[in-house]
């Protein structure tokens, strides 16, 4: 080791010069402690002073940017801000639903699913989006054909969040599906199918929240506030659904800085 380098990196195990056999070969396994230490010195001397990692840029293209917002929710459109009494009632109803779900979870989990219900694997993002929203919403098809109106095709309109379905989802799956739907909602419009599933997944989310779930529901509330503000037709039913989600995130899950202030 060079003297200048040793000033910055002093030897922890100083090694004195030692007599080695004439046939010493540093490429073969050491036979004595002296040969081992000598081999370490030789390998250290061969290391470059600067090492540059070879990074494939293609592997960084997907999800390399994370946008984190610490701002609160956008205020409700004028005339659509929910009252405190309404928010308190929604929290009470939601709490009762969660208690009932927890109490009867084992019963609903034991119920047989219909033959046409095949739940995707937890990591199957596209599969869950189609399962929850249906191909019609997922593919943004405006209308059903006459033949499709003759009966319900859940592959096209999405499976509702039946208790027999959500009771089979563990917390990892609940969080994953919630993430998939929030990601989809980040670029798409709000639909009744989406609203039903978001409500059901929130009802299945256990407290205290894990950090990932905490971040997800805050992201969801902010997105709801953006969508209701941009709602052109001011659809009262849709704004009420968005108000409900914001209410549950802020007041039931204790994210009070995101709450709607009563008018």
PDB file of C-alpha atoms in Angstrom:
ATOM      1  CA  UNK A   1       0.000   0.000   0.000  1.00  0.00           C
ATOM      2  CA  UNK A   2       1.304   3.426  -0.915  1.00  0.00           C
ATOM      3  CA  UNK A   3       2.289   5.699   2.011  1.00  0.00           C
ATOM      4  CA  UNK A   4      -0.250   8.384   1.079  1.00  0.00           C
ATOM      5  CA  UNK A   5      -3.056   5.885   0.929  1.00  0.00           C
ATOM      6  CA  UNK A   6      -2.075   4.309   4.212  1.00  0.00           C
ATOM      7  CA  UNK A   7      -2.452   7.679   5.946  1.00  0.00           C
ATOM      8  CA  UNK A   8      -6.149   7.646   4.977  1.00  0.00           C
ATOM      9  CA  UNK A   9      -6.625   3.908   5.383  1.00  0.00           C
ATOM     10  CA  UNK A  10      -4.297   2.627   8.087  1.00  0.00           C
ATOM     11  CA  UNK A  11      -3.741  -1.091   8.225  1.00  0.00           C
ATOM     12  CA  UNK A  12      -5.891  -2.866  10.766  1.00  0.00           C
ATOM     13  CA  UNK A  13      -3.702  -5.969  10.575  1.00  0.00           C
ATOM     14  CA  UNK A  14      -0.153  -4.895   9.711  1.00  0.00           C
ATOM     15  CA  UNK A  15       1.710  -7.624   7.885  1.00  0.00           C
ATOM     16  CA  UNK A  16       5.482  -7.759   8.090  1.00  0.00           C
ATOM     17  CA  UNK A  17       7.533  -8.979   5.193  1.00  0.00           C
ATOM     18  CA  UNK A  18       7.768 -12.728   5.344  1.00  0.00           C
ATOM     19  CA  UNK A  19       9.794 -15.330   3.541  1.00  0.00           C
ATOM     20  CA  UNK A  20       7.661 -17.245   1.066  1.00  0.00           C
ATOM     21  CA  UNK A  21       8.560 -20.290  -0.908  1.00  0.00           C
ATOM     22  CA  UNK A  22      10.112 -19.699  -4.314  1.00  0.00           C
ATOM     23  CA  UNK A  23       7.261 -21.541  -5.959  1.00  0.00           C
ATOM     24  CA  UNK A  24       4.598 -19.290  -4.340  1.00  0.00           C
ATOM     25  CA  UNK A  25       1.682 -18.931  -6.774  1.00  0.00           C
ATOM     26  CA  UNK A  26      -0.928 -16.278  -5.829  1.00  0.00           C
ATOM     27  CA  UNK A  27      -3.487 -17.883  -8.150  1.00  0.00           C
ATOM     28  CA  UNK A  28      -3.833 -21.084  -6.144  1.00  0.00           C
ATOM     29  CA  UNK A  29      -5.505 -21.432  -2.719  1.00  0.00           C
ATOM     30  CA  UNK A  30      -3.138 -20.352   0.080  1.00  0.00           C
ATOM     31  CA  UNK A  31      -1.510 -23.082   2.159  1.00  0.00           C
ATOM     32  CA  UNK A  32      -0.291 -20.963   5.082  1.00  0.00           C
ATOM     33  CA  UNK A  33      -1.496 -17.809   6.866  1.00  0.00           C
ATOM     34  CA  UNK A  34       1.453 -15.919   5.369  1.00  0.00           C
ATOM     35  CA  UNK A  35       0.456 -16.922   1.847  1.00  0.00           C
ATOM     36  CA  UNK A  36      -3.149 -15.888   2.488  1.00  0.00           C
ATOM     37  CA  UNK A  37      -2.169 -12.417   3.756  1.00  0.00           C
ATOM     38  CA  UNK A  38       0.262 -11.943   0.882  1.00  0.00           C
ATOM     39  CA  UNK A  39      -2.454 -12.881  -1.585  1.00  0.00           C
ATOM     40  CA  UNK A  40      -4.804 -10.295  -0.015  1.00  0.00           C
ATOM     41  CA  UNK A  41      -2.118  -7.613  -0.406  1.00  0.00           C
ATOM     42  CA  UNK A  42      -1.603  -8.481  -4.059  1.00  0.00           C
ATOM     43  CA  UNK A  43      -5.359  -8.379  -4.815  1.00  0.00           C
ATOM     44  CA  UNK A  44      -5.730  -5.045  -3.019  1.00  0.00           C
ATOM     45  CA  UNK A  45      -2.902  -3.527  -5.031  1.00  0.00           C
ATOM     46  CA  UNK A  46      -4.607  -4.559  -8.260  1.00  0.00           C
ATOM     47  CA  UNK A  47      -7.895  -2.796  -7.403  1.00  0.00           C
ATOM     48  CA  UNK A  48      -8.430   0.448  -9.350  1.00  0.00           C
ATOM     49  CA  UNK A  49      -8.592   3.708  -7.429  1.00  0.00           C
ATOM     50  CA  UNK A  50     -11.952   4.584  -9.021  1.00  0.00           C
ATOM     51  CA  UNK A  51     -14.691   2.129  -9.969  1.00  0.00           C
ATOM     52  CA  UNK A  52     -17.523   3.148 -12.309  1.00  0.00           C
ATOM     53  CA  UNK A  53     -20.727   1.122 -12.272  1.00  0.00           C
ATOM     54  CA  UNK A  54     -22.096   0.020 -15.633  1.00  0.00           C
ATOM     55  CA  UNK A  55     -25.827   0.875 -15.551  1.00  0.00           C
ATOM     56  CA  UNK A  56     -28.296  -0.121 -18.233  1.00  0.00           C
ATOM     57  CA  UNK A  57     -30.450   3.000 -18.897  1.00  0.00           C
ATOM     58  CA  UNK A  58     -33.294   0.815 -20.183  1.00  0.00           C
ATOM     59  CA  UNK A  59     -33.856  -0.550 -16.695  1.00  0.00           C
ATOM     60  CA  UNK A  60     -34.399   2.955 -15.314  1.00  0.00           C
ATOM     61  CA  UNK A  61     -37.130   4.067 -17.692  1.00  0.00           C
ATOM     62  CA  UNK A  62     -40.032   2.503 -15.789  1.00  0.00           C
ATOM     63  CA  UNK A  63     -41.153   4.211 -12.600  1.00  0.00           C
ATOM     64  CA  UNK A  64     -37.887   6.055 -12.077  1.00  0.00           C
ATOM     65  CA  UNK A  65     -39.548   9.292 -11.005  1.00  0.00           C
ATOM     66  CA  UNK A  66     -41.542   9.525  -7.787  1.00  0.00           C
ATOM     67  CA  UNK A  67     -43.651  12.617  -7.231  1.00  0.00           C
ATOM     68  CA  UNK A  68     -44.416  13.297  -3.596  1.00  0.00           C
ATOM     69  CA  UNK A  69     -46.884  15.974  -2.643  1.00  0.00           C
ATOM     70  CA  UNK A  70     -47.299  17.275   0.880  1.00  0.00           C
ATOM     71  CA  UNK A  71     -50.160  19.632   0.058  1.00  0.00           C
ATOM     72  CA  UNK A  72     -53.701  19.106   1.252  1.00  0.00           C
ATOM     73  CA  UNK A  73     -56.835  18.475  -0.765  1.00  0.00           C
ATOM     74  CA  UNK A  74     -58.352  20.957  -3.157  1.00  0.00           C
ATOM     75  CA  UNK A  75     -61.487  22.547  -1.649  1.00  0.00           C
ATOM     76  CA  UNK A  76     -64.847  21.268  -2.828  1.00  0.00           C
ATOM     77  CA  UNK A  77     -66.651  23.207  -5.589  1.00  0.00           C
ATOM     78  CA  UNK A  78     -68.817  25.998  -4.290  1.00  0.00           C
ATOM     79  CA  UNK A  79     -72.081  24.611  -2.958  1.00  0.00           C
ATOM     80  CA  UNK A  80     -70.807  21.000  -2.752  1.00  0.00           C
ATOM     81  CA  UNK A  81     -68.785  21.051   0.458  1.00  0.00           C
ATOM     82  CA  UNK A  82     -70.101  18.328   2.826  1.00  0.00           C
ATOM     83  CA  UNK A  83     -71.419  19.315   6.238  1.00  0.00           C
ATOM     84  CA  UNK A  84     -69.731  18.112   9.399  1.00  0.00           C
ATOM     85  CA  UNK A  85     -72.874  16.158  10.371  1.00  0.00           C
ATOM     86  CA  UNK A  86     -72.843  14.322   7.038  1.00  0.00           C
ATOM     87  CA  UNK A  87     -69.157  13.469   7.422  1.00  0.00           C
ATOM     88  CA  UNK A  88     -69.672  12.180  10.962  1.00  0.00           C
ATOM     89  CA  UNK A  89     -72.564   9.988   9.803  1.00  0.00           C
ATOM     90  CA  UNK A  90     -70.482   8.505   6.978  1.00  0.00           C
ATOM     91  CA  UNK A  91     -67.670   7.682   9.397  1.00  0.00           C
ATOM     92  CA  UNK A  92     -70.143   5.979  11.753  1.00  0.00           C
ATOM     93  CA  UNK A  93     -71.646   3.918   8.905  1.00  0.00           C
ATOM     94  CA  UNK A  94     -68.200   2.967   7.646  1.00  0.00           C
ATOM     95  CA  UNK A  95     -67.060   1.909  11.107  1.00  0.00           C
ATOM     96  CA  UNK A  96     -70.127  -0.337  11.494  1.00  0.00           C
ATOM     97  CA  UNK A  97     -69.432  -1.966   8.123  1.00  0.00           C
ATOM     98  CA  UNK A  98     -65.816  -2.665   9.070  1.00  0.00           C
ATOM     99  CA  UNK A  99     -66.860  -4.245  12.360  1.00  0.00           C
ATOM    100  CA  UNK A 100     -69.396  -6.459  10.625  1.00  0.00           C
ATOM    101  CA  UNK A 101     -66.856  -7.477   7.980  1.00  0.00           C
ATOM    102  CA  UNK A 102     -64.279  -8.442  10.593  1.00  0.00           C
ATOM    103  CA  UNK A 103     -66.849 -10.357  12.628  1.00  0.00           C
ATOM    104  CA  UNK A 104     -68.132 -12.432   9.703  1.00  0.00           C
ATOM    105  CA  UNK A 105     -64.945 -12.647   7.621  1.00  0.00           C
ATOM    106  CA  UNK A 106     -64.437 -16.376   8.223  1.00  0.00           C
ATOM    107  CA  UNK A 107     -68.036 -17.102   7.247  1.00  0.00           C
ATOM    108  CA  UNK A 108     -67.842 -15.218   3.963  1.00  0.00           C
ATOM    109  CA  UNK A 109     -64.409 -16.641   3.178  1.00  0.00           C
ATOM    110  CA  UNK A 110     -65.855 -20.157   3.419  1.00  0.00           C
ATOM    111  CA  UNK A 111     -68.559 -19.430   0.838  1.00  0.00           C
ATOM    112  CA  UNK A 112     -68.010 -20.972  -2.573  1.00  0.00           C
ATOM    113  CA  UNK A 113     -67.332 -18.589  -5.422  1.00  0.00           C
ATOM    114  CA  UNK A 114     -69.278 -18.896  -8.649  1.00  0.00           C
ATOM    115  CA  UNK A 115     -67.567 -20.891 -11.358  1.00  0.00           C
ATOM    116  CA  UNK A 116     -66.972 -17.743 -13.424  1.00  0.00           C
ATOM    117  CA  UNK A 117     -65.054 -15.979 -10.630  1.00  0.00           C
ATOM    118  CA  UNK A 118     -61.301 -16.398 -10.917  1.00  0.00           C
ATOM    119  CA  UNK A 119     -59.413 -13.983  -8.674  1.00  0.00           C
ATOM    120  CA  UNK A 120     -56.111 -12.792 -10.180  1.00  0.00           C
ATOM    121  CA  UNK A 121     -52.823 -13.296  -8.387  1.00  0.00           C
ATOM    122  CA  UNK A 122     -51.776 -10.467  -6.100  1.00  0.00           C
ATOM    123  CA  UNK A 123     -49.028  -9.259  -8.446  1.00  0.00           C
ATOM    124  CA  UNK A 124     -51.236  -9.301 -11.574  1.00  0.00           C
ATOM    125  CA  UNK A 125     -51.901  -5.550 -11.943  1.00  0.00           C
ATOM    126  CA  UNK A 126     -53.649  -5.686 -15.323  1.00  0.00           C
ATOM    127  CA  UNK A 127     -55.682  -8.707 -14.237  1.00  0.00           C
ATOM    128  CA  UNK A 128     -57.004  -6.905 -11.151  1.00  0.00           C
ATOM    129  CA  UNK A 129     -57.885  -3.758 -13.078  1.00  0.00           C
ATOM    130  CA  UNK A 130     -59.967  -5.790 -15.514  1.00  0.00           C
ATOM    131  CA  UNK A 131     -61.446  -7.898 -12.701  1.00  0.00           C
ATOM    132  CA  UNK A 132     -62.616  -4.850 -10.706  1.00  0.00           C
ATOM    133  CA  UNK A 133     -63.490  -2.402 -13.475  1.00  0.00           C
ATOM    134  CA  UNK A 134     -64.448  -4.728 -16.302  1.00  0.00           C
ATOM    135  CA  UNK A 135     -63.171  -4.620 -19.845  1.00  0.00           C
ATOM    136  CA  UNK A 136     -65.716  -1.959 -20.787  1.00  0.00           C
ATOM    137  CA  UNK A 137     -64.319   0.619 -18.331  1.00  0.00           C
ATOM    138  CA  UNK A 138     -60.731  -0.628 -18.559  1.00  0.00           C
ATOM    139  CA  UNK A 139     -60.727  -0.373 -22.348  1.00  0.00           C
ATOM    140  CA  UNK A 140     -62.889   2.795 -22.271  1.00  0.00           C
ATOM    141  CA  UNK A 141     -65.687   1.373 -24.414  1.00  0.00           C
ATOM    142  CA  UNK A 142     -68.569   3.860 -24.357  1.00  0.00           C
ATOM    143  CA  UNK A 143     -71.519   1.496 -24.728  1.00  0.00           C
ATOM    144  CA  UNK A 144     -72.516  -2.152 -24.660  1.00  0.00           C
ATOM    145  CA  UNK A 145     -73.945  -3.869 -27.705  1.00  0.00           C
ATOM    146  CA  UNK A 146     -77.526  -5.172 -27.747  1.00  0.00           C
ATOM    147  CA  UNK A 147     -76.354  -8.743 -27.268  1.00  0.00           C
ATOM    148  CA  UNK A 148     -74.368  -7.776 -24.195  1.00  0.00           C
ATOM    149  CA  UNK A 149     -77.417  -6.086 -22.684  1.00  0.00           C
ATOM    150  CA  UNK A 150     -79.304  -9.391 -22.616  1.00  0.00           C
ATOM    151  CA  UNK A 151     -77.360 -10.543 -19.566  1.00  0.00           C
ATOM    152  CA  UNK A 152     -74.596  -9.515 -17.196  1.00  0.00           C
ATOM    153  CA  UNK A 153     -71.133 -10.450 -18.359  1.00  0.00           C
ATOM    154  CA  UNK A 154     -68.918  -9.701 -15.375  1.00  0.00           C
ATOM    155  CA  UNK A 155     -65.793  -9.976 -17.481  1.00  0.00           C
ATOM    156  CA  UNK A 156     -67.053  -6.912 -19.371  1.00  0.00           C
ATOM    157  CA  UNK A 157     -68.658  -4.904 -16.549  1.00  0.00           C
ATOM    158  CA  UNK A 158     -66.363  -6.020 -13.722  1.00  0.00           C
ATOM    159  CA  UNK A 159     -66.994  -8.123 -10.655  1.00  0.00           C
ATOM    160  CA  UNK A 160     -68.556  -6.264  -7.732  1.00  0.00           C
ATOM    161  CA  UNK A 161     -66.628  -6.337  -4.417  1.00  0.00           C
ATOM    162  CA  UNK A 162     -68.709  -9.170  -2.968  1.00  0.00           C
ATOM    163  CA  UNK A 163     -68.012 -10.156   0.630  1.00  0.00           C
ATOM    164  CA  UNK A 164     -67.123 -13.639  -0.567  1.00  0.00           C
ATOM    165  CA  UNK A 165     -64.403 -12.055  -2.712  1.00  0.00           C
ATOM    166  CA  UNK A 166     -62.900  -9.355  -0.475  1.00  0.00           C
ATOM    167  CA  UNK A 167     -62.899 -11.698   2.549  1.00  0.00           C
ATOM    168  CA  UNK A 168     -60.412 -13.882   0.696  1.00  0.00           C
ATOM    169  CA  UNK A 169     -57.956 -11.015   0.209  1.00  0.00           C
ATOM    170  CA  UNK A 170     -55.115 -10.711   2.711  1.00  0.00           C
ATOM    171  CA  UNK A 171     -53.630  -7.329   3.607  1.00  0.00           C
ATOM    172  CA  UNK A 172     -50.870  -7.582   1.019  1.00  0.00           C
ATOM    173  CA  UNK A 173     -53.441  -8.165  -1.723  1.00  0.00           C
ATOM    174  CA  UNK A 174     -55.736  -5.414  -0.425  1.00  0.00           C
ATOM    175  CA  UNK A 175     -52.856  -2.940  -0.516  1.00  0.00           C
ATOM    176  CA  UNK A 176     -51.698  -4.092  -3.947  1.00  0.00           C
ATOM    177  CA  UNK A 177     -55.158  -3.840  -5.530  1.00  0.00           C
ATOM    178  CA  UNK A 178     -55.671  -0.456  -3.902  1.00  0.00           C
ATOM    179  CA  UNK A 179     -52.397   0.695  -5.448  1.00  0.00           C
ATOM    180  CA  UNK A 180     -53.406  -0.642  -8.885  1.00  0.00           C
ATOM    181  CA  UNK A 181     -56.755   1.151  -8.857  1.00  0.00           C
ATOM    182  CA  UNK A 182     -55.330   4.414  -7.528  1.00  0.00           C
ATOM    183  CA  UNK A 183     -52.689   4.298 -10.263  1.00  0.00           C
ATOM    184  CA  UNK A 184     -55.412   3.779 -12.858  1.00  0.00           C
ATOM    185  CA  UNK A 185     -57.504   6.583 -11.341  1.00  0.00           C
ATOM    186  CA  UNK A 186     -54.534   8.926 -11.557  1.00  0.00           C
ATOM    187  CA  UNK A 187     -55.051   9.218 -15.315  1.00  0.00           C
ATOM    188  CA  UNK A 188     -58.682   8.171 -15.784  1.00  0.00           C
ATOM    189  CA  UNK A 189     -62.117   9.394 -14.813  1.00  0.00           C
ATOM    190  CA  UNK A 190     -64.049   8.314 -11.746  1.00  0.00           C
ATOM    191  CA  UNK A 191     -66.625   5.578 -12.326  1.00  0.00           C
ATOM    192  CA  UNK A 192     -69.191   3.815 -10.091  1.00  0.00           C
ATOM    193  CA  UNK A 193     -67.247   0.543 -10.500  1.00  0.00           C
ATOM    194  CA  UNK A 194     -64.099   2.226  -9.240  1.00  0.00           C
ATOM    195  CA  UNK A 195     -65.947   3.890  -6.355  1.00  0.00           C
ATOM    196  CA  UNK A 196     -67.443   0.607  -5.118  1.00  0.00           C
ATOM    197  CA  UNK A 197     -64.082  -1.114  -5.079  1.00  0.00           C
ATOM    198  CA  UNK A 198     -62.263   1.773  -3.406  1.00  0.00           C
ATOM    199  CA  UNK A 199     -64.870   1.813  -0.630  1.00  0.00           C
ATOM    200  CA  UNK A 200     -64.624  -1.966  -0.164  1.00  0.00           C
ATOM    201  CA  UNK A 201     -60.824  -1.960  -0.085  1.00  0.00           C
ATOM    202  CA  UNK A 202     -60.771   0.855   2.469  1.00  0.00           C
ATOM    203  CA  UNK A 203     -63.198  -1.200   4.565  1.00  0.00           C
ATOM    204  CA  UNK A 204     -60.722  -4.107   4.449  1.00  0.00           C
ATOM    205  CA  UNK A 205     -57.672  -1.983   5.274  1.00  0.00           C
ATOM    206  CA  UNK A 206     -56.409  -2.738   8.770  1.00  0.00           C
ATOM    207  CA  UNK A 207     -55.347  -0.122  11.292  1.00  0.00           C
ATOM    208  CA  UNK A 208     -52.768   0.999  12.230  1.00  0.00           C
ATOM    209  CA  UNK A 209     -51.843   1.703   8.652  1.00  0.00           C
ATOM    210  CA  UNK A 210     -48.582   0.524   7.201  1.00  0.00           C
ATOM    211  CA  UNK A 211     -46.483   3.340   5.663  1.00  0.00           C
ATOM    212  CA  UNK A 212     -47.295   2.193   2.116  1.00  0.00           C
ATOM    213  CA  UNK A 213     -51.046   2.168   2.772  1.00  0.00           C
ATOM    214  CA  UNK A 214     -50.789   5.540   4.512  1.00  0.00           C
ATOM    215  CA  UNK A 215     -49.188   7.089   1.430  1.00  0.00           C
ATOM    216  CA  UNK A 216     -51.704   5.435  -0.917  1.00  0.00           C
ATOM    217  CA  UNK A 217     -54.853   6.688   0.780  1.00  0.00           C
ATOM    218  CA  UNK A 218     -53.485  10.229   0.988  1.00  0.00           C
ATOM    219  CA  UNK A 219     -52.748  10.073  -2.723  1.00  0.00           C
ATOM    220  CA  UNK A 220     -56.295   8.820  -3.278  1.00  0.00           C
ATOM    221  CA  UNK A 221     -57.889  11.665  -1.322  1.00  0.00           C
ATOM    222  CA  UNK A 222     -55.903  14.290  -3.225  1.00  0.00           C
ATOM    223  CA  UNK A 223     -56.874  12.760  -6.549  1.00  0.00           C
ATOM    224  CA  UNK A 224     -60.554  12.763  -5.543  1.00  0.00           C
ATOM    225  CA  UNK A 225     -60.330  16.445  -4.669  1.00  0.00           C
ATOM    226  CA  UNK A 226     -58.774  17.232  -8.053  1.00  0.00           C
ATOM    227  CA  UNK A 227     -61.407  15.293  -9.987  1.00  0.00           C
ATOM    228  CA  UNK A 228     -64.397  16.858  -8.223  1.00  0.00           C
ATOM    229  CA  UNK A 229     -62.986  20.333  -8.831  1.00  0.00           C
ATOM    230  CA  UNK A 230     -62.629  19.599 -12.551  1.00  0.00           C
ATOM    231  CA  UNK A 231     -66.082  18.010 -12.813  1.00  0.00           C
ATOM    232  CA  UNK A 232     -67.639  20.016 -15.639  1.00  0.00           C
ATOM    233  CA  UNK A 233     -71.266  18.977 -15.227  1.00  0.00           C
ATOM    234  CA  UNK A 234     -71.087  19.103 -11.416  1.00  0.00           C
ATOM    235  CA  UNK A 235     -72.793  15.722 -11.151  1.00  0.00           C
ATOM    236  CA  UNK A 236     -74.092  15.751  -7.585  1.00  0.00           C
ATOM    237  CA  UNK A 237     -74.008  11.965  -7.221  1.00  0.00           C
ATOM    238  CA  UNK A 238     -70.417  11.705  -8.393  1.00  0.00           C
ATOM    239  CA  UNK A 239     -69.209  14.604  -6.271  1.00  0.00           C
ATOM    240  CA  UNK A 240     -70.938  13.020  -3.271  1.00  0.00           C
ATOM    241  CA  UNK A 241     -69.017   9.783  -3.914  1.00  0.00           C
ATOM    242  CA  UNK A 242     -65.730  11.690  -4.120  1.00  0.00           C
ATOM    243  CA  UNK A 243     -66.618  13.590  -0.940  1.00  0.00           C
ATOM    244  CA  UNK A 244     -67.234  10.255   0.775  1.00  0.00           C
ATOM    245  CA  UNK A 245     -63.801   8.871  -0.043  1.00  0.00           C
ATOM    246  CA  UNK A 246     -62.096  12.074   1.104  1.00  0.00           C
ATOM    247  CA  UNK A 247     -64.167  11.972   4.288  1.00  0.00           C
ATOM    248  CA  UNK A 248     -63.160   8.382   5.115  1.00  0.00           C
ATOM    249  CA  UNK A 249     -59.472   8.961   4.411  1.00  0.00           C
ATOM    250  CA  UNK A 250     -59.323  12.167   6.420  1.00  0.00           C
ATOM    251  CA  UNK A 251     -61.673  11.488   9.317  1.00  0.00           C
ATOM    252  CA  UNK A 252     -61.710   7.709   9.799  1.00  0.00           C
ATOM    253  CA  UNK A 253     -58.048   7.102   8.967  1.00  0.00           C
ATOM    254  CA  UNK A 254     -56.984  10.264  10.830  1.00  0.00           C
ATOM    255  CA  UNK A 255     -55.541  12.275   7.955  1.00  0.00           C
ATOM    256  CA  UNK A 256     -57.190  15.430   9.298  1.00  0.00           C
ATOM    257  CA  UNK A 257     -55.131  17.837   7.205  1.00  0.00           C
ATOM    258  CA  UNK A 258     -56.966  16.480   4.138  1.00  0.00           C
ATOM    259  CA  UNK A 259     -60.471  16.910   5.585  1.00  0.00           C
ATOM    260  CA  UNK A 260     -63.145  19.093   4.013  1.00  0.00           C
ATOM    261  CA  UNK A 261     -63.972  22.017   6.224  1.00  0.00           C
ATOM    262  CA  UNK A 262     -67.752  22.261   6.789  1.00  0.00           C
ATOM    263  CA  UNK A 263     -69.491  25.199   5.065  1.00  0.00           C
TER     264      UNK A 263
END
